[in-house]
XYZ file of C-alpha atoms in Angstrom:
432
model
C 47.647 130.566 166.325
C 45.050 128.736 167.925
C 45.159 124.851 169.151
C 42.665 124.064 166.360
C 44.853 125.852 163.686
C 47.605 123.851 164.602
C 45.676 120.569 164.421
C 44.073 121.553 161.057
C 48.112 122.339 160.121
C 48.948 118.800 161.263
C 46.225 117.387 159.145
C 47.337 119.482 155.975
C 51.367 119.400 156.684
C 51.655 114.938 156.307
C 50.874 115.102 152.938
C 52.000 118.696 151.996
C 55.249 118.074 153.253
C 55.484 114.545 151.197
C 54.882 116.445 148.197
C 57.715 119.345 149.266
C 60.443 116.780 149.740
C 59.584 115.627 146.422
C 60.176 119.164 144.786
C 63.393 119.900 146.735
C 65.123 116.262 145.790
C 64.132 117.546 142.333
C 65.072 121.307 142.580
C 68.536 119.889 144.600
C 69.728 118.032 141.590
C 68.826 121.163 139.185
C 72.104 123.327 138.418
C 73.373 126.604 136.230
C 76.074 127.925 134.931
C 77.259 130.432 136.955
C 75.509 132.118 139.653
C 71.923 132.211 137.079
C 69.545 130.559 138.977
C 67.374 132.934 141.272
C 65.784 131.804 144.627
C 62.988 134.602 146.002
C 61.518 133.987 149.612
C 58.422 136.296 150.152
C 56.800 136.089 153.664
C 53.282 136.311 153.791
C 53.268 139.543 155.210
C 55.223 141.179 152.521
C 53.685 143.618 150.261
C 53.819 142.351 146.640
C 54.483 146.084 145.849
C 57.465 146.124 147.464
C 59.083 142.973 145.987
C 58.400 143.878 142.714
C 60.576 147.477 143.210
C 63.232 145.329 144.640
C 63.358 142.857 141.891
C 63.025 146.205 139.652
C 66.464 147.321 141.313
C 67.990 143.900 140.939
C 67.368 143.753 137.224
C 68.980 147.205 136.857
C 72.009 145.611 138.683
C 72.181 142.825 136.754
C 72.776 144.604 133.470
C 76.297 145.035 134.624
C 77.070 141.691 135.189
C 80.453 140.899 132.666
C 79.378 137.511 131.236
C 77.000 138.180 128.399
C 75.059 134.412 128.794
C 74.860 135.376 132.623
C 73.495 138.718 132.489
C 70.899 137.627 129.711
C 70.100 134.464 131.599
C 69.538 136.368 135.037
C 67.644 139.112 133.595
C 65.013 137.059 132.177
C 64.671 134.977 135.787
C 63.250 138.269 136.847
C 61.708 139.497 134.213
C 59.681 135.969 134.418
C 59.202 136.482 138.258
C 58.147 139.977 137.721
C 55.361 138.581 134.872
C 54.249 135.850 137.533
C 53.884 138.515 140.264
C 52.071 140.564 138.569
C 49.299 138.068 139.016
C 49.365 137.603 142.685
C 47.674 140.534 144.675
C 49.656 138.982 147.834
C 51.303 136.209 149.143
C 49.304 133.150 150.497
C 48.891 132.890 154.226
C 51.917 131.115 154.559
C 54.060 133.035 152.282
C 55.168 132.406 148.696
C 58.987 130.673 147.162
C 60.001 131.020 143.712
C 62.718 129.594 141.603
C 63.671 130.662 138.256
C 66.713 130.102 136.193
C 68.486 128.405 133.165
C 68.537 124.859 133.199
C 70.782 123.168 130.778
C 69.508 119.901 129.454
C 72.331 118.521 127.550
C 75.282 120.452 128.018
C 76.070 124.118 127.719
C 73.966 126.065 125.369
C 70.928 124.083 125.519
C 69.284 125.961 128.391
C 65.853 125.784 129.056
C 64.145 128.952 131.538
C 62.190 126.970 134.049
C 60.025 128.294 136.634
C 58.893 126.685 139.903
C 56.828 128.012 142.705
C 56.259 126.469 145.945
C 53.785 127.455 148.712
C 55.487 126.069 152.011
C 53.123 124.508 154.335
C 54.287 126.508 157.089
C 55.292 129.869 157.220
C 58.326 131.735 156.141
C 60.124 134.060 158.374
C 62.639 135.244 156.497
C 62.298 137.533 153.012
C 65.291 136.674 151.059
C 66.638 137.190 146.766
C 69.557 134.742 146.431
C 71.599 134.291 142.981
C 73.730 130.997 142.476
C 74.645 128.200 140.438
C 71.753 126.015 142.741
C 68.339 126.827 144.206
C 68.818 128.060 147.783
C 66.600 125.675 149.349
C 68.014 125.245 153.157
C 64.667 127.371 154.691
C 62.307 125.052 152.881
C 64.627 121.622 153.952
C 64.549 123.398 157.588
C 60.493 122.665 157.609
C 61.008 119.024 156.776
C 62.973 118.525 159.707
C 61.410 117.459 162.776
C 62.600 119.470 165.727
C 61.014 118.162 168.918
C 62.493 115.417 170.327
C 61.414 112.793 173.580
C 63.747 110.864 175.366
C 62.486 107.630 176.591
C 63.973 105.300 179.335
C 62.344 101.863 180.669
C 64.192 100.764 183.610
C 64.185 98.455 186.551
C 66.283 96.894 188.960
C 68.314 94.420 186.403
C 68.182 96.753 183.250
C 67.666 100.105 181.935
C 67.071 101.108 177.944
C 67.628 104.310 176.326
C 65.761 105.662 173.376
C 64.767 108.684 171.369
C 61.677 109.544 169.514
C 62.135 112.290 166.943
C 59.260 112.830 164.181
C 58.710 109.590 163.167
C 62.001 107.980 163.857
C 62.500 105.637 167.115
C 66.097 105.100 167.879
C 67.328 102.931 170.705
C 70.716 104.673 172.124
C 71.310 102.185 174.712
C 71.290 99.380 177.034
C 72.422 98.800 180.488
C 72.179 95.439 182.642
C 72.892 95.511 186.636
C 74.176 92.158 187.294
C 72.637 92.528 190.629
C 72.176 89.225 192.802
C 68.197 87.939 192.880
C 66.003 87.515 195.932
C 67.666 85.748 198.824
C 65.940 83.277 200.803
C 67.715 82.644 203.642
C 66.672 83.995 207.222
C 67.988 85.735 210.132
C 70.860 88.355 210.091
C 72.549 86.663 206.495
C 68.843 87.761 204.938
C 68.600 91.402 206.187
C 72.791 91.374 205.083
C 71.958 90.149 201.539
C 68.838 92.764 201.404
C 71.409 95.658 202.217
C 73.809 94.140 199.135
C 70.939 94.520 197.395
C 69.960 97.671 197.806
C 73.370 99.376 197.444
C 73.718 97.007 193.977
C 70.067 98.824 193.090
C 71.949 102.045 194.067
C 74.907 102.073 192.267
C 73.088 100.561 189.258
C 70.462 103.464 189.321
C 73.425 106.049 189.824
C 74.983 104.407 186.616
C 71.791 104.688 184.696
C 71.176 108.046 185.484
C 74.683 109.029 184.545
C 74.135 107.609 180.843
C 70.815 109.587 180.874
C 72.810 112.654 181.514
C 75.317 112.076 178.987
C 72.636 111.053 176.272
C 70.045 113.600 176.688
C 71.445 116.743 177.406
C 73.283 117.197 174.427
C 69.633 116.883 172.583
C 68.951 120.648 171.490
C 65.577 120.437 171.291
C 64.866 117.832 173.825
C 60.550 118.023 174.815
C 60.179 115.621 177.654
C 61.518 112.654 179.189
C 59.043 109.735 179.669
C 60.107 107.176 181.997
C 58.609 103.323 182.388
C 59.206 99.849 183.977
C 57.445 97.050 186.079
C 57.112 97.574 189.526
C 58.081 100.586 191.583
C 62.166 100.851 190.438
C 60.601 103.612 188.006
C 59.125 105.785 189.937
C 62.761 105.950 192.488
C 64.694 106.311 189.681
C 62.457 109.559 188.380
C 61.607 110.859 191.918
C 65.364 110.375 193.041
C 68.488 112.644 192.123
C 69.715 110.134 189.819
C 68.727 112.476 186.845
C 69.903 115.963 186.163
C 67.889 118.614 187.479
C 67.685 119.792 184.033
C 66.247 116.763 183.032
C 64.049 116.075 185.829
C 62.587 119.729 185.047
C 61.055 118.287 181.549
C 60.168 114.295 183.239
C 56.377 114.905 181.286
C 55.379 110.914 183.274
C 56.166 108.018 184.410
C 54.497 104.766 183.445
C 53.707 101.216 184.538
C 54.975 98.186 182.215
C 54.403 94.881 182.095
C 57.959 94.640 179.494
C 61.299 95.718 179.948
C 63.975 95.588 176.478
C 62.505 96.874 173.362
C 59.125 95.231 173.882
C 59.213 97.570 176.984
C 59.977 100.771 174.749
C 57.455 99.681 172.418
C 54.769 99.386 174.836
C 55.768 103.101 176.769
C 55.292 104.434 173.363
C 51.782 102.655 173.470
C 50.984 104.037 176.826
C 51.989 107.630 176.352
C 49.742 108.479 173.329
C 48.183 111.637 175.601
C 51.931 112.750 176.259
C 52.775 112.085 172.762
C 50.166 113.932 170.505
C 52.594 115.783 168.794
C 54.654 113.428 167.836
C 54.213 111.910 164.334
C 55.660 108.129 165.184
C 52.681 108.175 167.661
C 50.366 109.796 165.083
C 50.989 106.778 162.692
C 50.595 104.194 164.959
C 47.229 105.542 166.264
C 46.324 105.935 162.582
C 46.921 102.806 161.691
C 45.601 101.155 164.397
C 42.399 103.027 164.227
C 41.867 101.645 160.530
C 43.026 97.476 162.144
C 40.203 98.244 164.883
C 37.693 99.278 162.343
C 38.485 96.797 159.805
C 37.746 94.139 162.544
C 35.011 95.766 163.917
C 32.982 97.041 160.750
C 35.056 96.080 157.331
C 32.325 97.812 155.241
C 33.835 101.277 156.623
C 37.215 100.492 155.179
C 38.835 99.921 151.925
C 42.373 98.524 150.603
C 44.058 98.070 147.417
C 44.542 100.245 145.047
C 40.772 99.098 143.590
C 38.935 99.270 146.295
C 40.333 102.808 147.826
C 40.080 104.099 144.476
C 36.551 103.190 143.797
C 35.920 104.941 147.615
C 37.619 108.096 146.520
C 35.614 108.418 143.133
C 32.664 108.318 145.268
C 33.721 110.845 147.874
C 33.518 108.041 150.699
C 37.046 108.509 152.142
C 37.554 110.225 155.458
C 41.044 109.116 155.519
C 43.085 108.057 152.972
C 46.482 106.105 154.356
C 48.883 105.681 152.142
C 53.017 104.293 152.631
C 55.712 106.488 152.344
C 57.441 103.782 150.714
C 54.716 103.280 147.575
C 56.919 102.378 144.438
C 53.947 102.255 142.076
C 53.247 104.339 138.962
C 50.002 105.612 137.391
C 50.685 105.636 133.391
C 48.459 106.929 131.114
C 49.321 106.083 127.571
C 47.296 107.757 124.744
C 47.595 108.438 120.522
C 47.486 111.912 119.299
C 46.088 110.702 116.224
C 42.484 109.067 117.428
C 42.701 110.445 121.081
C 42.895 106.831 122.239
C 43.715 106.707 126.087
C 44.797 103.642 128.531
C 45.740 104.192 132.259
C 47.928 101.181 133.613
C 49.203 100.891 137.317
C 52.851 99.506 137.473
C 55.888 99.151 139.688
C 58.439 101.906 139.019
C 61.091 99.119 137.707
C 58.459 97.848 135.679
C 58.709 101.608 133.841
C 61.513 100.990 130.969
C 60.048 98.022 130.079
C 56.375 99.421 129.236
C 58.129 102.509 127.079
C 59.864 99.806 124.752
C 56.512 97.732 124.574
C 54.753 101.132 124.062
C 57.115 101.833 120.762
C 56.648 98.698 119.309
C 52.894 98.756 119.784
C 50.047 100.336 117.088
C 47.254 102.424 118.376
C 44.636 99.585 119.054
C 41.872 102.354 117.991
C 43.149 103.683 114.787
C 46.348 101.309 114.165
C 48.484 104.730 114.249
C 52.139 104.130 115.664
C 52.387 107.407 117.241
C 50.836 105.686 120.703
C 53.356 106.635 123.565
C 53.643 107.364 126.861
C 52.050 110.627 127.586
C 52.150 111.052 131.841
C 53.833 109.059 134.515
C 52.463 110.292 138.327
C 53.522 108.132 141.388
C 50.376 106.469 142.365
C 50.804 108.253 146.391
C 50.388 112.067 144.313
C 47.744 110.602 142.043
C 46.246 109.424 144.810
C 46.284 112.015 147.219
C 45.634 114.758 145.118
C 42.403 112.863 144.662
C 41.641 112.558 147.924
C 42.247 116.181 148.456
C 39.756 117.392 145.918
C 37.018 115.282 147.654
C 38.184 116.626 151.255
C 39.509 113.542 152.608
C 42.761 114.059 155.152
C 45.661 112.366 153.256
C 48.210 110.630 155.583
C 51.619 109.844 154.916
C 52.429 106.928 156.603
C 56.327 105.723 157.362
C 57.416 102.220 157.695
C 59.590 103.313 161.062
C 56.528 101.608 162.981
C 54.942 97.770 163.307
C 52.200 99.474 161.953
C 53.831 100.920 159.184
C 55.280 98.316 157.984
C 52.156 96.219 158.575
C 50.164 98.880 156.153
C 52.698 98.306 153.370
C 53.093 94.145 153.392
C 49.417 93.502 154.420
C 47.313 96.076 152.436
C 49.598 96.872 149.816
C 50.602 100.486 151.270
C 46.766 101.684 150.307
C 44.155 102.060 153.107
C 40.855 104.382 153.584
C 38.898 104.690 156.778
C 35.474 105.425 155.373
C 32.543 108.208 155.995
C 29.519 105.494 155.024
C 28.922 102.197 153.524
C 29.558 102.124 150.106
C 26.733 99.113 150.002
C 24.118 101.036 151.266
C 25.448 104.444 151.105
C 23.858 105.083 154.528
C 25.850 108.070 156.153
C 28.102 106.600 159.136
C 30.543 108.658 161.194
C 32.999 106.852 162.309
């Protein structure tokens, strides 16, 4: 895969991985009786004819299952999958995953056959047919796990802070202080002796910091690199000397000059290491929101925020990049009347849904006065806006609350913001 293809896959994967997580959460809750739920993983290079031949063999094997209900449910699931595959000439570029089985709706005897297909955001590497009382989800779950991890060290003569950055999650691991004496202003031999003591104290502190770093980072299996920062020359001395294990020294990606130490220094180190952290989601999310904030100050006609304004921009195809907070707990509800086809759409908080359901049941249709008014569809707003954006060719980015910028998007802009392709007021095409 080329660098460009990798970048395009990353652009797609933010929203796709969000949707995959929602699907897996729903599938995780589904249970069947006995080993009646079928999971089928088809990699992109597998011939569909090979898959159907294998399923036909499994269909024959399933006919020998002793339990009548289990036998029927497994055979029905296989038949349903075979019917689906008749319309699939070849697997998608990333493969195809199929889940099928009889899911109880309200106890035994209320099973309903369900068929769920997933085109994963990354290529499937295994071919697997699996029967169990629950769906086999591990390969898809692995796609959601961020594997690359960076170690961050901010150090000077007085303190050292250790953190890890993995995906969109930053974790401060340890903080140690040196207790080294400050500057000594006396002259003569006393000053030289004191300087030697300071030098020795510094050496002992760096040695201790190196031991902590070795203990913390060598146990991380997917460590991508170490980035070291701090004010003054101490960071360079620590990085260049033998305080770190050679295995960590070999993965030092950069040494960065900072103004701060502590947690502020960690944040500054991340901000100043964007070129080293291009494939880390935490860094990507900070850059995306910072770009929106910069454009908001520079020319607010090229941004939109809030559901109403962003929806308007999406409907006009003006959105270049849609930013949605991962914690957006808002629903889009469609209320309809089957008698006269009356329909209304509402945006509500998730917590307000039970109350709206009760109100709708007691209402009459405002168009025909029918008592058949009901909630027809409930969609998370993040899904609805994301899919609308994809239809218009916009990039969709799901922003976690892990960063300061992510919190700002959620709290100051309602979790919905967009970078626009052009000014909606004069419709003149302006690239940003």
